[in-house]
XYZ file of N, CA and C in Angstrom:
501
model
N -37.834 -19.858 48.530
C -38.881 -19.445 47.675
C -38.088 -17.609 47.366
N -38.191 -17.852 45.634
C -38.426 -17.358 44.956
C -39.377 -15.983 45.464
N -38.388 -14.767 45.540
C -38.892 -13.326 45.796
C -39.430 -12.685 44.751
N -41.134 -11.595 45.494
C -41.330 -11.332 44.205
C -40.633 -10.220 43.690
N -40.424 -9.722 42.836
C -39.805 -8.405 42.508
C -40.308 -6.851 42.779
N -39.358 -5.962 43.440
C -40.204 -4.703 43.509
C -40.235 -4.167 42.335
N -41.616 -3.650 42.489
C -41.843 -2.964 40.869
C -41.236 -1.597 41.581
N -40.253 -0.780 40.394
C -39.940 0.524 39.803
C -40.327 1.144 39.266
N -41.600 1.990 39.021
C -43.118 2.586 38.186
C -42.034 3.978 38.165
N -42.040 3.752 35.967
C -41.623 4.869 35.047
C -42.771 5.642 35.222
N -42.900 6.728 35.909
C -44.576 7.457 35.394
C -44.009 8.237 34.215
N -45.474 8.456 33.414
C -45.583 9.180 32.568
C -43.909 9.293 31.803
N -43.496 7.657 31.460
C -41.783 6.962 30.549
C -41.390 7.528 29.188
N -43.569 7.889 28.736
C -42.837 9.068 27.141
C -42.316 9.990 27.287
N -42.502 11.269 28.472
C -41.946 12.255 28.585
C -40.190 12.408 28.752
N -39.927 10.747 28.823
C -38.117 10.330 28.905
C -37.499 10.931 27.930
N -35.650 11.330 27.623
C -35.681 11.399 26.560
C -35.416 10.705 25.576
N -35.422 9.445 25.969
C -35.335 7.620 25.777
C -36.825 6.655 26.290
N -37.798 7.088 25.527
C -38.747 6.903 26.543
C -38.591 4.910 26.471
N -39.003 4.366 27.957
C -38.749 2.192 27.466
C -36.591 2.293 28.407
N -36.220 3.073 27.278
C -35.307 2.282 27.233
C -33.951 3.637 28.635
N -34.861 4.376 28.865
C -33.803 5.069 29.904
C -34.900 4.764 31.461
N -35.617 4.117 31.592
C -36.582 3.752 32.983
C -35.459 2.344 32.513
N -35.733 1.558 31.489
C -34.586 0.034 31.488
C -33.282 -0.004 32.597
N -32.378 1.544 32.029
C -31.612 1.620 32.347
C -30.608 1.912 33.940
N -32.244 1.884 34.422
C -32.337 2.460 35.844
C -32.670 1.894 36.140
N -33.706 0.358 36.112
C -33.949 -0.050 37.155
C -35.007 -0.528 36.776
N -36.117 0.005 36.947
C -37.569 0.330 36.263
C -37.826 -0.935 35.931
N -38.746 -1.406 36.147
C -39.923 -2.234 35.513
C -41.141 -2.462 35.494
N -41.996 -1.183 35.827
C -42.825 -1.104 35.809
C -42.891 0.540 35.123
N -44.005 -0.127 33.184
C -43.086 1.916 32.604
C -45.065 2.260 32.347
N -44.670 3.053 32.351
C -46.560 3.781 32.159
C -46.956 4.717 30.880
N -47.827 4.037 30.438
C -48.235 4.738 28.977
C -49.379 5.251 29.147
N -49.828 6.172 28.769
C -51.399 6.223 28.706
C -51.656 6.311 27.098
N -52.610 6.444 27.435
C -53.125 6.559 26.090
C -54.540 7.084 25.377
N -54.820 7.431 24.287
C -56.119 8.304 23.668
C -55.913 7.899 22.502
N -57.464 7.607 21.472
C -57.245 6.684 20.063
C -57.554 7.896 19.135
N -56.656 8.026 17.871
C -56.592 8.722 17.157
C -56.323 8.127 15.866
N -57.008 7.885 14.616
C -57.172 7.525 13.628
C -56.728 5.641 13.354
N -57.779 5.440 14.205
C -57.302 3.651 14.603
C -56.424 3.248 15.316
N -55.426 4.080 15.362
C -53.864 3.895 16.775
C -54.513 4.155 17.990
N -53.521 3.413 18.787
C -53.314 4.114 19.748
C -52.527 4.362 20.292
N -52.413 6.344 20.926
C -51.290 6.953 20.208
C -50.869 7.982 22.538
N -49.858 7.627 22.621
C -48.955 8.405 23.667
C -49.611 9.516 24.185
N -50.491 10.023 25.350
C -50.737 11.804 25.350
C -51.243 11.547 26.593
N -50.949 12.292 27.587
C -51.515 12.357 29.175
C -53.381 13.793 28.556
N -52.946 13.755 27.430
C -54.549 14.710 27.246
C -55.167 14.134 26.490
N -56.149 13.739 26.428
C -56.591 13.314 25.716
C -58.277 14.326 24.530
N -57.218 15.159 24.453
C -56.939 16.113 23.533
C -56.358 16.441 22.715
N -56.438 16.139 20.993
C -55.307 15.156 20.510
C -54.425 16.711 19.065
N -54.266 16.665 20.355
C -53.441 18.290 19.697
C -52.277 17.429 19.046
N -51.167 17.986 17.859
C -49.945 16.866 17.862
C -49.242 17.126 19.036
N -48.597 18.745 19.346
C -47.557 18.561 19.548
C -48.309 17.734 20.832
N -48.859 17.755 22.373
C -49.501 16.783 23.043
C -48.596 15.247 22.683
N -48.239 15.050 21.644
C -48.414 12.739 21.123
C -47.496 13.046 21.072
N -46.677 11.383 21.739
C -45.886 11.179 21.934
C -45.154 9.686 20.587
N -45.849 9.298 20.042
C -45.792 8.232 19.737
C -47.053 7.481 19.149
N -46.825 6.040 19.568
C -47.855 4.892 19.097
C -47.829 3.836 20.732
N -48.337 3.630 21.373
C -48.523 2.446 22.302
C -47.169 1.326 21.294
N -48.256 0.000 19.856
C -46.802 0.051 19.425
C -45.272 0.185 19.427
N -45.831 0.720 18.929
C -44.085 0.943 17.970
C -42.676 2.183 19.508
N -43.351 2.541 20.541
C -42.339 2.694 21.772
C -42.493 2.102 22.716
N -43.836 1.116 22.900
C -43.352 0.208 24.077
C -44.020 -0.890 23.349
N -44.761 -1.198 23.461
C -45.537 -3.036 23.378
C -43.987 -4.025 23.150
N -43.716 -3.198 21.268
C -43.306 -4.002 20.285
C -41.352 -4.020 20.774
N -41.233 -3.114 21.539
C -38.861 -3.237 21.536
C -39.749 -3.689 23.213
N -41.001 -4.251 23.978
C -40.711 -4.168 24.922
C -40.210 -5.961 24.790
N -41.761 -6.358 24.221
C -41.701 -7.993 24.075
C -40.067 -7.899 23.631
N -39.631 -7.983 22.954
C -38.525 -7.966 22.309
C -37.183 -7.926 23.365
N -37.393 -6.957 24.341
C -36.489 -7.074 25.986
C -36.754 -8.116 26.641
N -38.086 -8.677 26.876
C -38.483 -9.594 27.266
C -37.877 -11.001 26.462
N -38.204 -10.981 25.219
C -37.491 -12.414 24.862
C -36.377 -12.785 24.940
N -35.029 -11.267 24.659
C -33.615 -11.252 25.036
C -33.311 -11.388 26.439
N -34.250 -11.276 27.357
C -33.681 -11.326 28.566
C -35.044 -11.747 29.896
N -34.729 -13.684 29.884
C -36.089 -13.903 29.809
C -36.678 -14.046 31.540
N -35.316 -13.953 31.948
C -35.234 -13.645 33.382
C -35.843 -12.667 33.970
N -36.500 -11.363 33.105
C -36.635 -9.779 33.635
C -38.216 -10.090 33.933
N -38.876 -9.488 35.084
C -40.062 -9.024 34.456
C -40.792 -8.028 34.315
N -41.795 -7.803 33.496
C -41.453 -5.968 32.926
C -43.416 -6.089 33.496
N -42.877 -5.194 33.850
C -45.012 -4.836 33.575
C -45.268 -3.539 32.798
N -46.573 -4.151 32.053
C -46.809 -2.426 31.096
C -48.071 -2.047 31.489
N -48.036 -0.745 31.976
C -48.865 -0.049 33.521
C -50.000 0.921 31.783
N -51.031 0.699 31.108
C -51.951 1.125 30.285
C -53.001 2.019 31.253
N -52.569 3.499 31.226
C -53.667 4.817 31.280
C -54.803 4.897 30.108
N -56.323 5.108 30.688
C -56.848 5.586 29.715
C -57.063 6.941 30.149
N -56.546 7.987 29.383
C -56.896 9.116 28.681
C -57.814 9.886 27.883
N -58.741 8.691 27.204
C -60.074 9.302 26.579
C -60.756 7.593 26.855
N -62.231 7.814 26.288
C -62.838 7.146 26.168
C -63.944 6.087 25.364
N -63.381 6.490 23.909
C -63.300 5.923 22.872
C -63.485 4.963 23.078
N -64.541 3.471 23.262
C -64.486 2.370 23.122
C -63.560 1.958 22.486
N -63.527 1.981 20.997
C -62.693 1.789 20.118
C -60.985 1.498 20.614
N -60.909 1.713 21.355
C -59.571 1.376 22.554
C -59.248 -0.082 23.428
N -60.724 -0.597 23.698
C -60.687 -1.979 23.904
C -59.787 -3.158 23.208
N -61.026 -2.399 22.450
C -60.656 -3.669 20.697
C -59.186 -3.949 20.189
N -58.142 -2.680 20.015
C -57.893 -2.492 19.735
C -56.280 -3.645 20.606
N -56.766 -2.425 21.503
C -55.573 -3.180 23.101
C -55.535 -4.343 23.329
N -56.730 -5.118 23.455
C -56.741 -6.413 23.591
C -55.447 -7.254 22.626
N -56.519 -6.762 21.491
C -55.381 -7.251 19.235
C -53.952 -7.316 19.720
N -53.751 -5.468 20.388
C -52.197 -5.648 20.662
C -51.413 -6.595 22.200
N -52.232 -6.920 23.212
C -51.808 -7.059 24.051
C -51.765 -9.194 24.079
N -52.456 -9.624 22.887
C -52.452 -10.964 21.992
C -51.235 -10.987 21.044
N -50.888 -10.273 20.732
C -48.900 -9.516 20.018
C -48.389 -9.995 20.627
N -48.102 -9.179 21.577
C -47.572 -9.626 22.371
C -47.410 -9.884 23.839
N -47.466 -11.788 23.479
C -48.124 -11.933 25.305
C -46.613 -12.380 24.845
N -45.966 -13.021 26.256
C -44.818 -13.243 26.717
C -44.787 -13.793 27.884
N -44.059 -14.908 28.521
C -44.408 -14.690 30.258
C -44.308 -13.702 30.762
N -42.706 -13.181 31.312
C -42.557 -12.688 31.658
C -43.014 -10.420 31.236
N -44.211 -11.081 31.004
C -44.546 -9.585 30.721
C -46.577 -9.328 31.195
N -46.010 -8.096 32.137
C -47.694 -8.455 32.540
C -48.196 -6.827 31.899
N -49.767 -6.874 32.007
C -50.220 -5.476 31.648
C -51.329 -5.285 32.537
N -50.945 -4.707 32.883
C -52.002 -3.852 34.256
C -52.530 -2.166 33.344
N -54.079 -2.306 33.349
C -55.276 -1.372 32.937
C -54.894 -0.067 34.235
N -55.339 0.372 33.371
C -55.726 1.721 35.028
C -56.998 2.341 35.298
N -57.661 2.257 35.822
C -59.164 2.265 35.676
C -59.359 3.213 36.482
N -57.824 4.024 37.489
C -58.760 5.477 37.992
C -59.288 5.582 39.355
N -59.934 5.975 39.055
C -61.835 6.365 40.206
C -62.402 6.347 39.457
N -63.781 6.743 39.632
C -65.471 6.922 39.368
C -65.421 8.405 39.684
N -64.721 9.430 39.361
C -64.463 10.924 40.465
C -65.750 10.985 38.612
N -66.159 12.292 39.035
C -66.860 13.355 37.964
C -65.696 13.050 36.747
N -64.886 13.606 36.192
C -63.935 13.681 35.713
C -62.868 12.948 35.267
N -63.506 11.291 35.822
C -62.873 10.496 34.846
C -63.598 9.497 34.787
N -64.853 9.780 34.973
C -66.091 8.709 34.948
C -66.503 8.047 33.646
N -66.349 8.856 32.406
C -66.554 7.619 31.283
C -65.513 7.426 30.664
N -63.711 7.384 30.678
C -62.676 6.952 30.949
C -62.797 5.646 31.834
N -63.421 6.225 32.874
C -63.229 4.362 33.811
C -63.830 3.738 33.286
N -65.419 4.315 32.990
C -66.373 2.902 32.495
C -65.855 2.329 31.147
N -64.797 3.097 30.532
C -64.564 2.217 29.138
C -63.274 1.483 30.111
N -62.907 1.737 30.059
C -61.262 0.252 31.202
C -62.109 -0.444 32.405
N -63.672 -0.295 33.113
C -63.642 -1.066 33.248
C -64.080 -2.696 32.530
N -64.871 -1.939 31.079
C -65.158 -3.090 30.036
C -64.470 -4.155 29.828
N -63.179 -2.961 29.260
C -62.641 -4.025 29.017
C -61.925 -4.650 30.381
N -61.274 -4.650 31.650
C -61.345 -5.346 32.085
C -62.092 -6.713 32.100
N -63.115 -6.329 32.413
C -64.516 -6.789 32.934
C -64.619 -8.883 32.219
N -64.690 -8.537 30.445
C -63.404 -8.833 29.723
C -62.861 -9.701 29.851
N -62.001 -9.968 29.939
C -60.018 -9.933 29.869
C -59.620 -9.625 31.320
N -60.128 -10.485 32.129
C -59.766 -9.557 34.137
C -59.153 -11.212 34.235
N -59.033 -12.392 34.155
C -58.351 -13.480 34.143
C -57.213 -13.887 33.591
N -56.513 -12.379 32.846
C -55.815 -11.737 32.059
C -54.897 -10.843 32.353
N -55.269 -9.668 33.263
C -55.039 -8.755 32.972
C -54.423 -8.588 34.667
N -54.015 -7.619 34.906
C -53.981 -6.746 36.238
C -55.096 -5.380 35.992
N -55.401 -5.535 37.401
C -55.461 -3.298 37.837
C -54.861 -2.932 38.501
N -54.835 -1.730 38.005
C -54.728 -0.809 39.448
C -55.633 0.099 39.644
N -55.933 0.436 40.962
C -56.914 0.726 41.212
C -56.424 2.078 42.751
N -57.081 2.850 42.298
C -56.498 4.291 43.496
C -57.397 3.627 45.157
N -58.312 3.119 44.645
C -59.342 3.147 45.990
C -59.820 0.986 45.925
N -60.354 0.680 46.972
C -61.278 -0.619 46.727
C -63.183 -0.721 46.856
N -63.150 1.046 46.452
C -64.296 0.933 46.375
C -65.905 0.591 45.407
N -65.073 -0.211 43.655
C -65.769 -1.470 44.098
C -64.669 -2.724 43.190
N -64.233 -2.949 43.873
C -63.798 -4.085 43.754
C -64.628 -5.314 43.527
N -65.346 -5.477 45.033
C -66.412 -6.390 44.933
C -67.183 -6.595 43.863
N -68.070 -5.172 42.984
C -68.664 -5.272 42.036
C -68.443 -5.818 40.842
N -66.978 -5.663 40.322
C -66.483 -6.328 39.530
C -65.357 -7.653 39.427
N -65.430 -8.292 40.918
C -64.684 -9.266 41.410
C -63.302 -8.996 40.799
N -62.744 -8.609 41.629
C -61.185 -8.433 40.977
C -60.708 -9.615 41.473
N -59.876 -9.690 40.773
C -58.986 -10.853 41.258
C -57.338 -10.486 41.005
N -57.559 -9.181 40.250
C -55.618 -9.322 40.351
C -56.127 -7.801 40.508
N -54.982 -6.825 41.746
C -55.738 -5.795 41.597
C -53.803 -4.885 42.423
N -53.159 -3.671 42.015
C -52.360 -3.246 42.680
C -53.258 -1.899 43.509
N -52.841 -1.887 44.092
C -53.751 -0.469 44.628
C -52.400 0.467 45.857
N -52.949 1.874 44.601
C -51.832 2.441 44.950
C -53.142 3.221 46.813
N -52.297 3.273 47.459
C -53.051 4.307 48.542
C -53.099 5.716 48.042
N -54.421 5.971 48.255
C -54.938 7.774 47.949
C -53.570 8.387 47.931
N -52.374 8.607 49.206
C -52.046 9.716 49.364
C -50.141 9.563 48.209
N -50.632 8.138 47.650
C -49.463 8.509 47.060
C -49.718 9.888 45.919
N -50.265 9.980 45.634
C -51.388 10.322 44.215
C -51.052 11.802 44.987
N -49.902 12.196 45.918
C -50.279 14.050 46.862
C -48.394 14.555 46.800
N -48.135 13.726 46.399
C -46.338 13.750 46.581
C -46.187 15.359 45.573
């Protein structure tokens, strides 16, 4: 029976000297990109404030296009693109889905992060959950707790224990 691959996560990967490629070279197969919406584009940023010095390129050019090409050239490799919302703008959802459809291939998996429903995440949490609810057959969801799993009938989920966030 084939063994499920171990996921090695490149957290805030866009901060690396060579986003994506440093992670691939070190054997990572889950790449994280935090996104905000600016001028009809999904931009990589750890902050919802769109200050230019805090942005690290576009999701499509930095990750989706090169990962898709990598997956074509390496069909035996499984890659997970982990997208975390840092913005609550609902325009993210339509753009993100169009990009996911454009860069679909069997060995590339998309995971979105809903974080949790604490007050400081509430708006972007709701935006992410609207996206997940609409496309839940095609996506995985990263969830810190199981608190709302039943409400959203989550079928695919990566559960991160709360303690992992305190290292």
